[in-house]
């Protein structure tokens, strides 16, 4: 094979194949994209562990678990409004629990097969940060329990909050 033919082969066959294999559908999914370095700079090490590495805070350890005040719970990664305080209930599980998100588009869900069980992971739909899991054993009207890490949330009391459109 002469060098021109080899060049042709590399340019039109090998390079497109490689770029295709490298594209990551997960990275395309969320509007807000940041590098790992940027997340590390922005978040505390504890926040980074839960939000970006899908960790779980210890039950009953979170600052927002027993909070019972009107307001909005926003994403700790990007400020996206996620849950309203009047959908919060005490599920006696050790993590803040809600029966519905502020709107369905606020969160993204994915099957999670880790720890030998099938659970539904809940993420912020804007930045992809891990929030917790949703279970089908919540109260009316949805019958759902969004079990969310306190550290994944940023609470804004009602008086400082603009209405969510
Ligand atoms: Zn977010």
Coordinates of C-alpha atoms and ligand atoms in Angstrom, one line a residue:
X1 CA 0.0 0.0 0.0
X2 CA 1.4 3.4 -0.9
X3 CA 1.4 6.3 1.6
X4 CA -1.4 8.1 -0.1
X5 CA -3.7 5.2 0.2
X6 CA -2.7 4.7 3.8
X7 CA -3.4 8.4 4.5
X8 CA -6.8 8.0 2.8
X9 CA -7.6 5.0 5.0
X10 CA -6.6 6.8 8.2
X11 CA -8.5 10.0 7.4
X12 CA -11.8 8.6 6.2
X13 CA -12.1 5.3 8.0
X14 CA -10.0 5.2 11.2
X15 CA -10.6 8.7 12.5
X16 CA -14.4 8.8 12.1
X17 CA -14.6 5.4 13.8
X18 CA -12.6 6.6 16.7
X19 CA -14.5 9.8 17.2
X20 CA -17.7 7.8 17.1
X21 CA -16.5 5.4 19.7
X22 CA -15.5 8.2 22.0
X23 CA -18.8 10.1 22.0
X24 CA -20.4 9.6 25.4
X25 CA -24.2 9.7 25.4
X26 CA -24.3 10.4 29.2
X27 CA -22.3 13.5 28.7
X28 CA -24.7 14.8 26.1
X29 CA -27.8 14.3 28.3
X30 CA -27.6 17.3 30.6
X31 CA -27.7 21.0 29.5
X32 CA -25.2 22.1 32.2
X33 CA -21.8 20.5 31.6
X34 CA -18.8 21.0 33.8
X35 CA -15.4 19.3 34.1
X36 CA -14.6 17.2 37.1
X37 CA -12.0 19.9 38.1
X38 CA -14.7 22.6 38.1
X39 CA -17.0 20.5 40.2
X40 CA -14.2 19.9 42.7
X41 CA -13.6 23.6 43.0
X42 CA -17.2 24.5 43.4
X43 CA -18.4 21.7 45.8
X44 CA -17.2 20.7 49.3
X45 CA -15.5 17.2 49.3
X46 CA -18.7 15.8 51.0
X47 CA -21.0 17.4 48.4
X48 CA -18.7 16.1 45.6
X49 CA -18.8 12.6 46.9
X50 CA -22.6 12.5 46.8
X51 CA -23.5 14.7 43.9
X52 CA -20.8 13.6 41.4
X53 CA -19.8 10.2 42.6
X54 CA -23.3 9.0 43.5
X55 CA -22.5 8.5 47.2
X56 CA -25.1 8.4 50.1
X57 CA -24.8 10.5 53.2
X58 CA -25.3 8.7 56.6
X59 CA -29.0 8.5 57.6
X60 CA -30.2 11.1 60.1
X61 CA -27.0 13.1 59.5
X62 CA -28.3 15.6 57.0
X63 CA -29.1 19.2 58.0
X64 CA -32.4 19.3 56.1
X65 CA -33.9 16.0 57.3
X66 CA -36.0 17.5 60.1
X67 CA -36.5 20.9 58.5
X68 CA -40.2 21.8 58.3
X69 CA -40.4 25.3 56.8
X70 CA -42.0 26.7 53.7
X71 CA -39.6 27.1 50.8
X72 CA -38.0 25.5 47.8
X73 CA -35.3 22.8 47.8
X74 CA -32.9 23.5 44.9
X75 CA -30.1 21.4 43.4
X76 CA -26.9 21.8 45.4
X77 CA -24.9 21.6 42.2
X78 CA -26.7 24.2 40.0
X79 CA -29.6 25.8 41.8
X80 CA -32.3 24.1 39.7
X81 CA -35.6 24.2 41.7
X82 CA -36.4 20.5 42.6
X83 CA -38.9 20.1 45.4
X84 CA -41.3 22.3 47.3
X85 CA -41.5 22.1 51.1
X86 CA -45.2 21.2 51.1
X87 CA -44.5 17.9 49.4
X88 CA -41.9 17.0 52.1
X89 CA -43.0 14.3 54.6
X90 CA -41.3 12.3 57.3
X91 CA -40.7 8.8 56.0
X92 CA -38.7 7.8 59.1
X93 CA -35.9 6.7 56.8
X94 CA -33.2 9.3 57.8
X95 CA -33.2 11.3 54.6
X96 CA -35.4 14.2 53.4
X97 CA -38.4 12.6 51.6
X98 CA -40.8 14.2 49.1
X99 CA -43.8 12.8 47.3
X100 CA -43.4 14.8 44.1
X101 CA -40.8 17.0 42.4
X102 CA -41.6 20.7 41.6
X103 CA -42.2 19.6 38.0
X104 CA -41.4 16.3 36.3
X105 CA -38.9 17.9 34.0
X106 CA -36.8 19.0 37.0
X107 CA -35.4 15.6 37.6
X108 CA -34.0 12.7 35.5
X109 CA -34.4 9.1 36.5
X110 CA -32.2 6.1 35.7
X111 CA -32.2 2.4 36.7
X112 CA -29.5 1.7 39.3
X113 CA -28.4 -1.9 39.7
X114 CA -25.7 -1.2 42.4
X115 CA -25.6 -3.0 45.8
X116 CA -27.4 -6.1 44.4
X117 CA -30.8 -4.4 44.0
X118 CA -32.8 -2.6 41.4
X119 CA -33.6 1.0 42.4
X120 CA -34.4 4.1 40.5
X121 CA -31.8 6.8 40.8
X122 CA -32.9 10.5 40.8
X123 CA -30.7 13.1 39.3
X124 CA -31.0 16.9 38.6
X125 CA -32.1 17.2 35.0
X126 CA -30.0 20.3 34.5
X127 CA -26.6 19.3 35.7
X128 CA -26.9 15.5 36.1
X129 CA -25.9 15.6 39.8
X130 CA -27.0 12.6 41.9
X131 CA -29.8 13.4 44.4
X132 CA -31.0 10.0 45.7
X133 CA -33.6 7.4 44.7
X134 CA -37.4 7.2 44.2
X135 CA -39.4 4.3 45.7
X136 CA -43.1 3.3 45.0
X137 CA -44.1 3.4 48.7
X138 CA -44.9 7.0 49.3
X139 CA -48.1 8.7 50.4
X140 CA -51.0 10.0 48.3
X141 CA -51.4 11.7 45.8
X142 CA -48.5 10.1 43.9
X143 CA -47.6 7.1 46.0
X144 CA -44.0 7.9 45.4
X145 CA -41.2 8.6 47.9
X146 CA -38.3 10.7 46.6
X147 CA -35.5 9.8 49.1
X148 CA -33.0 12.6 48.7
X149 CA -29.6 13.3 50.3
X150 CA -29.7 16.5 52.4
X151 CA -26.3 17.5 51.1
X152 CA -27.6 17.3 47.5
X153 CA -30.1 20.1 48.3
X154 CA -29.9 23.8 48.9
X155 CA -32.9 25.1 50.8
X156 CA -34.3 28.6 50.1
X157 CA -37.0 29.8 52.6
X158 CA -40.1 31.1 51.0
X159 CA -39.6 34.8 51.7
X160 CA -36.4 34.9 49.7
X161 CA -37.8 32.9 46.8
X162 CA -39.3 34.0 43.5
X163 CA -42.1 31.8 42.2
X164 CA -41.1 28.9 40.1
X165 CA -42.6 29.1 36.6
Ligands
LIG1 ZN1 -28.4 20.5 39.2

